[in-house]
Amino acid sequence: MNLTLYVWRQKNRDAPGEMVRYPAEDINPDASFLEMLDVVNERLIEKGEEPISFDSDCREGICGTCSMVINGQAHGPIPGVTVCQLHMRYFEDGSTIYIEPWRAKPFPVIRDLVVDRAALDEVIAAGGYVTANCGSAPEANSLPVSKENADRSFDAATCIGCGACVAACPNGSAMLFTAAKLAHLHELPQGQAERQRRTKNMVDAMDLAGFGNCTNHYECEAACPKQISVDTIARMNREYLRARWSYRDEG
Amino acid sequence: MKLDARIPDGPIEEKWDRHKFEMKLVNPANKRKYDIIVVGSGLAGGAAAATLAELGYNVACFCYQDSPRRAHSIAAQGGINAAKNYQNDGDSVFRLFYDTVKGGDFRSREANVFRLAQESVNIIDQCVAMGVPFAREYGGYLANRSFGGAQVSRTFYARGQTGQQLLLGVYAALSRQIAAGNVAMFRRTEMLDLVTVEGRAAGIVTRNLITGKVESFSAHSVVLATGGYGNAFFLSTNAMGCNVTAAYRAYKKGAGFANPCYTQIHPTCIPVSGDYQSKLTLMSESLRNDGRVWVPKNKEDTGKDPSDIPDEKRDYYLERKYPSFGNLAPRDISSRSAKEVCDEGRGVGPGGLGVYLDFRDAIERLGRDAIEQRYGNLFDMYYRITGDDPYRTPMRIYPAVHYTMGGLWVDYNLESTIPGLFVAGEANFSDHGANRLGASALMQGLADGYFVLPYTMGNYLASARPEKVSTDHPEFKKAEADVAGRVDKLLSINGKRTVDSFHRELGKILWDDCGMARSEDSLKRALTRIPELREEFWENVRVPGENDTFNQSLEKAGRVVDFLEFGELMVRDALARDESCGGHFRVDHQTEDGEAKRDDENFAHAAVWEHKGDGEEPVRHQEELVFENVKLATRSYK
């Protein structure tokens, strides 16, 4: 199949960027989107041009590294899929495809389609864990967890931290990302002791990093490759309110 | 090179406990005076970094990815083994130990494997305490499933994403220590050399992948947890960035490299579909719990729609050849059987390189919902990649490179032949012998990181009392200059071929000549082809761009440089190991029915390679393996 690409090229964080047109000819429809870009890049290198930088690692949809906006949609047109799992057979021969990086204030562009997502790590570092030093654990089966709770926890824990929710949100909000981590831990008995402290600290860290607020567009849920529900955001808001009222930090 | 495995005395059940008591401790106030470098943030590296920091050491952790949460441990699907015996089906620490030694075709070190089995139960406790959402039964207790090479159900899992959930647990613990200021985390930073001073590991040289800055870091000890070398084959189930550079650079600085020829070919991967292919995708081995593997009995049926082939014309070859393990035969055996039937012309799909993995019977027996509950995400993934719906038509699978059992040689303390250099997880060689059982990689990574290194590191620091060397030391400056020189050279060649084209060609040589079946001829052929390719690389590679920007071609080029040298070592090792064992199958050593034929008299050892300088032949040393608790026997899964 033959395609026309318009790709965001930007040399570094401070340089101006622009959309550049590239023909992508003779592409196998069974190739993944990233493999299509590999082919384009090989041809660019052979012509003496610099290849398009983009992030990817596992290419199995689980590491969360790949990140690009395709025709205005984070991870492209197919729901529940990362861009590495998107295959060219879903595009029509002859189509024009626009490819851009995640765009959000806390995600500065490193080069072309590659952005810096360290801000998401900061949100997790603010409380996305159970404080349990290695060696302190009781026997695993001493604390039963109902299957329903375990399943709900797991559904939220499938978040791959790709940042598509932020890229899709008109406000650049990381509410879905943060809420998913809270839901993962709060559905489990292990997460209860630090529940309020965690909620407050993670939400505050999210604000501090410059992520926007939620105004109920639900674009995050639509873009999420793991299809995490916006219900988690409602639960987080309730939890945050409670934490603000009743949680007192020792300091 | 002196190989002292330092295995503690005493009966195998008591070795680890006794050793833990006998090892020296660092008192809490002194721990903060020690700096430790951990390279890699996967299950082994991340767990080690977090745990050492919890103990009070100053840790610096490095990863090439943009976040420690992306290490390739995340892609492990099926599960993690532990000898909890929750299913009351006769499991025990000894049985897990026995299965692992046998599964490894009697080429692993007994004492290490026993410790691994002992610690397996603590891993589950720790992970649950940290909020890992393992699968549970309705009563609220942990669920298990079975895996290849075992007749008990001892595998803990989180749907088909167990590696992800375990890694996120490690990442959470690591994040807590980063926030507490106990771990300095260096993202998008790649280790490009190890620095030794007076024979000890003194630090590393890295390149910042965003700015290109080459920088030195010094510490009292260094941990490498940098994964395996499966990407030497270009096509593998590893992530795009997985590489051998850190381990290979350590080898060139004097660390012994053990058993590089041991590579695991995983039987259930999605077959190659075209020459644009960048990697192969694994379909978890857990699918073999309910899926039945078959090919048509007759060549003529290979082109037919599988639903038109009646049962009597299907050959369920694993069930036929291995009735007691059936579809759950170990990985090496299953992979070889698939190759055999395809070589006979009975393979299915493009190029005849595929076999069916069929869920028809399981769906009839258990219903579609039950299958969806167990494997839903894997079925979805298969559908997305191939466009075929596995609920309706059987999956097509073929073996692919997946894991490497070889790695840097370590003693019982996980210390390499360079004092102060420790190696954990897939990067070391110790626990899986010549073949790893399913669901044991996660177990080993976490055992090393959570429960072994935190003890043995203290012992090293307390007994060796290493001094920290300044990064102004000439050895650091020399290593920095070497790294910078290599980068400049790569950028200046400006030839005609891309880095990937060389990598792809190397991969093809290794797959054809040092893959699932190896012969003296094929290995000798590879030994001439690889140096030729390497020579062409240095004359004709084109690496565009500069050093001081984000430059992915340059990153790749550096990794391929090391694969081009390491690939040769792999082949050399395969040639020297004149027997078949586990994943290392020499066609000249097989039984009448085509099984691997070991030579215990001459090869019951780990082969450890010592670098003697560029252009010099490396020297092969041996660590004899002593089997006191498991009787050497021919593996039988019939």
Short mmCIF file of N, CA and C in Angstrom, two decimals, chain B residues 252-379:
data_model
loop_
_atom_site.label_atom_id
_atom_site.label_comp_id
_atom_site.label_asym_id
_atom_site.label_seq_id
_atom_site.Cartn_x
_atom_site.Cartn_y
_atom_site.Cartn_z
N LYS B 252 34.80 -7.88 28.64
CA LYS B 252 36.06 -7.38 28.09
C LYS B 252 36.96 -6.79 29.17
N LYS B 253 36.35 -6.47 30.31
CA LYS B 253 37.16 -5.96 31.42
C LYS B 253 37.55 -7.06 32.40
N GLY B 254 37.27 -8.31 32.03
CA GLY B 254 37.79 -9.40 32.85
C GLY B 254 36.76 -10.29 33.52
N ALA B 255 35.47 -10.02 33.34
CA ALA B 255 34.45 -10.90 33.93
C ALA B 255 34.28 -12.13 33.04
N GLY B 256 34.24 -13.30 33.64
CA GLY B 256 34.04 -14.52 32.86
C GLY B 256 32.62 -14.57 32.33
N PHE B 257 32.46 -15.01 31.08
CA PHE B 257 31.12 -15.14 30.50
C PHE B 257 30.81 -16.63 30.38
N ALA B 258 29.72 -17.07 31.03
CA ALA B 258 29.43 -18.50 31.10
C ALA B 258 28.35 -18.91 30.11
N ASN B 259 28.59 -20.01 29.46
CA ASN B 259 27.60 -20.69 28.61
C ASN B 259 26.86 -19.80 27.62
N PRO B 260 27.57 -18.94 26.86
CA PRO B 260 26.82 -18.06 25.95
C PRO B 260 25.99 -18.81 24.91
N CYS B 261 26.27 -20.10 24.71
CA CYS B 261 25.50 -20.82 23.68
C CYS B 261 24.13 -21.25 24.17
N TYR B 262 23.85 -21.09 25.47
CA TYR B 262 22.53 -21.51 25.96
C TYR B 262 21.49 -20.43 25.68
N THR B 263 20.70 -20.65 24.65
CA THR B 263 19.62 -19.72 24.35
C THR B 263 18.32 -20.50 24.35
N GLN B 264 17.28 -19.87 24.81
CA GLN B 264 16.00 -20.58 24.84
C GLN B 264 15.13 -20.13 23.68
N ILE B 265 14.68 -21.12 22.96
CA ILE B 265 13.77 -20.85 21.86
C ILE B 265 12.38 -21.18 22.39
N HIS B 266 11.52 -20.20 22.47
CA HIS B 266 10.20 -20.40 23.05
C HIS B 266 9.27 -20.99 22.00
N PRO B 267 8.53 -22.04 22.37
CA PRO B 267 7.75 -22.73 21.34
C PRO B 267 6.53 -21.96 20.84
N THR B 268 5.98 -21.05 21.63
CA THR B 268 4.71 -20.46 21.19
C THR B 268 4.82 -18.96 20.92
N CYS B 269 5.26 -18.64 19.71
CA CYS B 269 5.32 -17.24 19.29
C CYS B 269 4.56 -17.10 17.98
N ILE B 270 4.16 -15.88 17.68
CA ILE B 270 3.48 -15.64 16.41
C ILE B 270 4.53 -15.71 15.30
N PRO B 271 4.27 -16.51 14.25
CA PRO B 271 5.29 -16.71 13.20
C PRO B 271 5.67 -15.41 12.48
N VAL B 272 6.84 -15.43 11.88
CA VAL B 272 7.32 -14.29 11.08
C VAL B 272 6.39 -14.12 9.88
N SER B 273 6.04 -12.86 9.56
CA SER B 273 5.14 -12.69 8.43
C SER B 273 5.75 -11.92 7.26
N GLY B 274 6.89 -11.26 7.47
CA GLY B 274 7.48 -10.55 6.33
C GLY B 274 8.83 -9.97 6.70
N ASP B 275 9.53 -9.40 5.68
CA ASP B 275 10.90 -8.95 5.96
C ASP B 275 10.95 -7.58 6.64
N TYR B 276 9.78 -6.96 6.84
CA TYR B 276 9.73 -5.70 7.57
C TYR B 276 9.73 -5.97 9.08
N GLN B 277 9.59 -7.23 9.46
CA GLN B 277 9.35 -7.60 10.86
C GLN B 277 10.46 -7.09 11.77
N SER B 278 10.07 -6.45 12.89
CA SER B 278 11.08 -5.87 13.78
C SER B 278 11.27 -6.71 15.02
N LYS B 279 10.27 -7.50 15.37
CA LYS B 279 10.42 -8.36 16.55
C LYS B 279 9.36 -9.46 16.49
N LEU B 280 9.47 -10.41 17.38
CA LEU B 280 8.49 -11.48 17.41
C LEU B 280 7.69 -11.38 18.71
N THR B 281 6.45 -11.80 18.62
CA THR B 281 5.59 -11.66 19.79
C THR B 281 5.30 -13.03 20.38
N LEU B 282 5.51 -13.10 21.67
CA LEU B 282 5.29 -14.34 22.39
C LEU B 282 3.82 -14.51 22.69
N MET B 283 3.37 -15.75 22.62
CA MET B 283 2.06 -16.10 23.16
C MET B 283 2.34 -16.98 24.37
N SER B 284 1.92 -16.55 25.54
CA SER B 284 2.34 -17.21 26.77
C SER B 284 2.20 -18.73 26.71
N GLU B 285 3.19 -19.37 27.31
CA GLU B 285 3.18 -20.81 27.41
C GLU B 285 1.96 -21.32 28.18
N SER B 286 1.38 -20.47 29.02
CA SER B 286 0.21 -20.88 29.79
C SER B 286 -0.91 -21.31 28.84
N LEU B 287 -0.88 -20.83 27.59
CA LEU B 287 -1.90 -21.23 26.62
C LEU B 287 -1.89 -22.74 26.40
N ARG B 288 -0.73 -23.36 26.65
CA ARG B 288 -0.63 -24.81 26.42
C ARG B 288 -1.36 -25.60 27.50
N ASN B 289 -1.83 -24.91 28.56
CA ASN B 289 -2.69 -25.59 29.53
C ASN B 289 -3.98 -26.06 28.88
N ASP B 290 -4.52 -25.23 27.99
CA ASP B 290 -5.82 -25.53 27.39
C ASP B 290 -5.78 -25.68 25.88
N GLY B 291 -4.71 -25.21 25.26
CA GLY B 291 -4.62 -25.34 23.82
C GLY B 291 -3.93 -26.64 23.45
N ARG B 292 -4.34 -27.23 22.32
CA ARG B 292 -3.70 -28.47 21.87
C ARG B 292 -2.90 -28.17 20.60
N VAL B 293 -1.66 -28.66 20.59
CA VAL B 293 -0.77 -28.37 19.48
C VAL B 293 -0.88 -29.48 18.44
N TRP B 294 -1.06 -29.10 17.18
CA TRP B 294 -1.13 -30.12 16.13
C TRP B 294 -0.71 -29.59 14.77
N VAL B 295 -0.42 -30.54 13.89
CA VAL B 295 -0.26 -30.25 12.46
C VAL B 295 -1.00 -31.36 11.72
N PRO B 296 -1.29 -31.17 10.44
CA PRO B 296 -1.93 -32.26 9.69
C PRO B 296 -1.02 -33.48 9.62
N LYS B 297 -1.64 -34.66 9.61
CA LYS B 297 -0.84 -35.88 9.47
C LYS B 297 -0.20 -35.93 8.09
N ASN B 298 -0.94 -35.45 7.10
CA ASN B 298 -0.44 -35.52 5.72
C ASN B 298 -0.08 -34.14 5.20
N LYS B 299 1.04 -34.10 4.50
CA LYS B 299 1.50 -32.85 3.89
C LYS B 299 0.41 -32.19 3.05
N GLU B 300 -0.37 -33.03 2.36
CA GLU B 300 -1.34 -32.50 1.40
C GLU B 300 -2.39 -31.63 2.09
N ASP B 301 -2.57 -31.84 3.40
CA ASP B 301 -3.63 -31.10 4.11
C ASP B 301 -3.16 -29.74 4.64
N THR B 302 -1.88 -29.42 4.47
CA THR B 302 -1.37 -28.22 5.13
C THR B 302 -2.01 -26.93 4.62
N GLY B 303 -2.48 -26.94 3.37
CA GLY B 303 -3.07 -25.72 2.83
C GLY B 303 -4.55 -25.58 3.16
N LYS B 304 -5.15 -26.64 3.73
CA LYS B 304 -6.60 -26.63 3.97
C LYS B 304 -7.00 -25.76 5.14
N ASP B 305 -8.24 -25.35 5.16
CA ASP B 305 -8.80 -24.67 6.32
C ASP B 305 -8.78 -25.67 7.48
N PRO B 306 -8.20 -25.29 8.63
CA PRO B 306 -8.05 -26.27 9.72
C PRO B 306 -9.37 -26.90 10.17
N SER B 307 -10.47 -26.14 10.04
CA SER B 307 -11.74 -26.72 10.50
C SER B 307 -12.22 -27.82 9.56
N ASP B 308 -11.62 -27.90 8.36
CA ASP B 308 -11.99 -28.98 7.43
C ASP B 308 -11.15 -30.23 7.64
N ILE B 309 -10.22 -30.17 8.59
CA ILE B 309 -9.38 -31.35 8.82
C ILE B 309 -9.92 -32.12 10.02
N PRO B 310 -10.44 -33.30 9.81
CA PRO B 310 -11.03 -34.05 10.93
C PRO B 310 -9.94 -34.56 11.88
N ASP B 311 -10.37 -34.90 13.10
CA ASP B 311 -9.42 -35.31 14.14
C ASP B 311 -8.48 -36.43 13.70
N GLU B 312 -9.02 -37.41 12.97
CA GLU B 312 -8.18 -38.55 12.61
C GLU B 312 -7.08 -38.17 11.62
N LYS B 313 -7.22 -36.98 11.01
CA LYS B 313 -6.16 -36.54 10.10
C LYS B 313 -5.24 -35.50 10.74
N ARG B 314 -5.40 -35.32 12.06
CA ARG B 314 -4.54 -34.38 12.77
C ARG B 314 -3.50 -35.15 13.57
N ASP B 315 -2.33 -34.59 13.65
CA ASP B 315 -1.29 -35.21 14.47
C ASP B 315 -1.03 -34.30 15.69
N TYR B 316 -1.59 -34.69 16.83
CA TYR B 316 -1.32 -33.96 18.08
C TYR B 316 0.02 -34.49 18.58
N TYR B 317 1.09 -33.97 17.96
CA TYR B 317 2.38 -34.67 18.10
C TYR B 317 2.96 -34.62 19.51
N LEU B 318 2.69 -33.56 20.27
CA LEU B 318 3.24 -33.54 21.65
C LEU B 318 2.53 -34.57 22.52
N GLU B 319 1.20 -34.69 22.35
CA GLU B 319 0.46 -35.68 23.12
C GLU B 319 0.87 -37.09 22.72
N ARG B 320 1.18 -37.24 21.43
CA ARG B 320 1.59 -38.55 20.94
C ARG B 320 2.97 -38.94 21.46
N LYS B 321 3.91 -37.97 21.40
CA LYS B 321 5.29 -38.32 21.76
C LYS B 321 5.55 -38.30 23.26
N TYR B 322 4.83 -37.43 23.96
CA TYR B 322 5.08 -37.27 25.40
C TYR B 322 3.78 -37.41 26.18
N PRO B 323 3.23 -38.62 26.22
CA PRO B 323 1.88 -38.77 26.78
C PRO B 323 1.73 -38.25 28.22
N SER B 324 2.76 -38.33 29.07
CA SER B 324 2.52 -37.90 30.45
C SER B 324 2.60 -36.38 30.61
N PHE B 325 3.35 -35.68 29.78
CA PHE B 325 3.38 -34.21 29.86
C PHE B 325 2.58 -33.56 28.74
N GLY B 326 2.40 -34.28 27.64
CA GLY B 326 1.57 -33.80 26.55
C GLY B 326 1.96 -32.40 26.08
N ASN B 327 0.96 -31.53 26.00
CA ASN B 327 1.20 -30.18 25.50
C ASN B 327 2.04 -29.34 26.45
N LEU B 328 2.28 -29.87 27.66
CA LEU B 328 3.08 -29.13 28.63
C LEU B 328 4.53 -29.65 28.72
N ALA B 329 5.01 -30.25 27.66
CA ALA B 329 6.43 -30.64 27.62
C ALA B 329 7.28 -29.38 27.72
N PRO B 330 8.51 -29.47 28.26
CA PRO B 330 9.33 -28.27 28.40
C PRO B 330 9.60 -27.56 27.07
N ARG B 331 10.07 -26.34 27.20
CA ARG B 331 10.17 -25.46 26.04
C ARG B 331 11.10 -25.98 24.95
N ASP B 332 12.29 -26.44 25.35
CA ASP B 332 13.24 -26.86 24.33
C ASP B 332 12.68 -28.03 23.53
N ILE B 333 12.03 -28.96 24.24
CA ILE B 333 11.49 -30.15 23.58
C ILE B 333 10.33 -29.77 22.66
N SER B 334 9.46 -28.89 23.13
CA SER B 334 8.33 -28.47 22.30
C SER B 334 8.79 -27.73 21.06
N SER B 335 9.80 -26.88 21.23
CA SER B 335 10.29 -26.11 20.09
C SER B 335 10.89 -27.02 19.03
N ARG B 336 11.70 -27.97 19.50
CA ARG B 336 12.35 -28.86 18.55
C ARG B 336 11.32 -29.72 17.82
N SER B 337 10.29 -30.15 18.54
CA SER B 337 9.26 -30.96 17.90
C SER B 337 8.56 -30.16 16.81
N ALA B 338 8.32 -28.87 17.06
CA ALA B 338 7.68 -28.02 16.05
C ALA B 338 8.57 -27.91 14.82
N LYS B 339 9.86 -27.72 15.06
CA LYS B 339 10.78 -27.62 13.93
C LYS B 339 10.77 -28.92 13.12
N GLU B 340 10.78 -30.05 13.86
CA GLU B 340 10.78 -31.35 13.19
C GLU B 340 9.59 -31.51 12.24
N VAL B 341 8.37 -31.24 12.75
CA VAL B 341 7.20 -31.45 11.88
C VAL B 341 7.21 -30.47 10.72
N CYS B 342 7.75 -29.26 10.93
CA CYS B 342 7.81 -28.31 9.81
C CYS B 342 8.87 -28.75 8.81
N ASP B 343 9.99 -29.28 9.31
CA ASP B 343 11.01 -29.80 8.40
C ASP B 343 10.47 -30.96 7.56
N GLU B 344 9.51 -31.69 8.14
CA GLU B 344 8.89 -32.79 7.38
C GLU B 344 7.90 -32.27 6.35
N GLY B 345 7.71 -30.96 6.30
CA GLY B 345 6.79 -30.39 5.32
C GLY B 345 5.35 -30.33 5.79
N ARG B 346 5.14 -30.55 7.12
CA ARG B 346 3.77 -30.56 7.62
C ARG B 346 3.40 -29.26 8.33
N GLY B 347 4.27 -28.24 8.21
CA GLY B 347 3.98 -26.95 8.84
C GLY B 347 2.86 -26.22 8.12
N VAL B 348 2.22 -25.29 8.81
CA VAL B 348 1.08 -24.57 8.24
C VAL B 348 1.37 -23.08 8.15
N GLY B 349 0.64 -22.40 7.29
CA GLY B 349 0.80 -20.95 7.13
C GLY B 349 1.90 -20.61 6.15
N PRO B 350 2.17 -19.28 5.98
CA PRO B 350 3.14 -18.86 4.98
C PRO B 350 4.51 -19.51 5.18
N GLY B 351 5.06 -20.08 4.13
CA GLY B 351 6.38 -20.69 4.21
C GLY B 351 6.39 -22.02 4.96
N GLY B 352 5.24 -22.48 5.42
CA GLY B 352 5.18 -23.74 6.16
C GLY B 352 5.90 -23.68 7.49
N LEU B 353 6.07 -22.47 8.03
CA LEU B 353 6.75 -22.34 9.31
C LEU B 353 5.73 -21.98 10.40
N GLY B 354 4.92 -22.95 10.75
CA GLY B 354 3.95 -22.73 11.81
C GLY B 354 3.24 -24.02 12.18
N VAL B 355 2.74 -24.10 13.41
CA VAL B 355 1.92 -25.24 13.84
C VAL B 355 0.66 -24.65 14.50
N TYR B 356 -0.38 -25.46 14.59
CA TYR B 356 -1.60 -24.96 15.20
C TYR B 356 -1.58 -25.11 16.71
N LEU B 357 -2.17 -24.12 17.38
CA LEU B 357 -2.45 -24.22 18.81
C LEU B 357 -3.95 -23.99 18.92
N ASP B 358 -4.66 -25.06 19.23
CA ASP B 358 -6.10 -25.10 18.99
C ASP B 358 -6.89 -25.10 20.30
N PHE B 359 -7.84 -24.20 20.42
CA PHE B 359 -8.65 -24.10 21.65
C PHE B 359 -10.06 -24.66 21.47
N ARG B 360 -10.31 -25.28 20.34
CA ARG B 360 -11.65 -25.77 20.05
C ARG B 360 -12.19 -26.65 21.18
N ASP B 361 -11.38 -27.63 21.59
CA ASP B 361 -11.85 -28.57 22.60
C ASP B 361 -12.05 -27.90 23.95
N ALA B 362 -11.15 -26.99 24.29
CA ALA B 362 -11.26 -26.30 25.58
C ALA B 362 -12.50 -25.40 25.61
N ILE B 363 -12.78 -24.76 24.48
CA ILE B 363 -13.97 -23.89 24.42
C ILE B 363 -15.23 -24.74 24.54
N GLU B 364 -15.22 -25.91 23.90
CA GLU B 364 -16.38 -26.82 24.03
C GLU B 364 -16.55 -27.27 25.47
N ARG B 365 -15.43 -27.60 26.11
CA ARG B 365 -15.48 -28.18 27.46
C ARG B 365 -15.82 -27.12 28.51
N LEU B 366 -15.16 -25.96 28.43
CA LEU B 366 -15.26 -24.98 29.51
C LEU B 366 -16.13 -23.78 29.17
N GLY B 367 -16.42 -23.60 27.89
CA GLY B 367 -17.19 -22.43 27.46
C GLY B 367 -16.26 -21.28 27.11
N ARG B 368 -16.74 -20.42 26.24
CA ARG B 368 -15.93 -19.31 25.75
C ARG B 368 -15.57 -18.35 26.89
N ASP B 369 -16.51 -18.15 27.83
CA ASP B 369 -16.25 -17.20 28.92
C ASP B 369 -15.03 -17.59 29.76
N ALA B 370 -14.96 -18.89 30.06
CA ALA B 370 -13.85 -19.34 30.90
C ALA B 370 -12.52 -19.12 30.18
N ILE B 371 -12.51 -19.37 28.89
CA ILE B 371 -11.28 -19.19 28.12
C ILE B 371 -10.94 -17.71 28.05
N GLU B 372 -11.96 -16.89 27.88
CA GLU B 372 -11.74 -15.44 27.82
C GLU B 372 -11.18 -14.93 29.13
N GLN B 373 -11.72 -15.45 30.23
CA GLN B 373 -11.25 -15.05 31.56
C GLN B 373 -9.76 -15.37 31.72
N ARG B 374 -9.36 -16.55 31.23
CA ARG B 374 -7.97 -16.97 31.42
C ARG B 374 -7.01 -16.29 30.46
N TYR B 375 -7.42 -16.15 29.22
CA TYR B 375 -6.43 -15.74 28.20
C TYR B 375 -6.90 -14.57 27.35
N GLY B 376 -7.95 -13.87 27.80
CA GLY B 376 -8.57 -12.84 26.97
C GLY B 376 -7.57 -11.89 26.32
N ASN B 377 -6.64 -11.36 27.12
CA ASN B 377 -5.74 -10.35 26.55
C ASN B 377 -4.81 -10.96 25.50
N LEU B 378 -4.46 -12.25 25.69
CA LEU B 378 -3.58 -12.89 24.72
C LEU B 378 -4.31 -13.13 23.40
N PHE B 379 -5.58 -13.53 23.52
CA PHE B 379 -6.38 -13.75 22.30
C PHE B 379 -6.55 -12.43 21.55
#
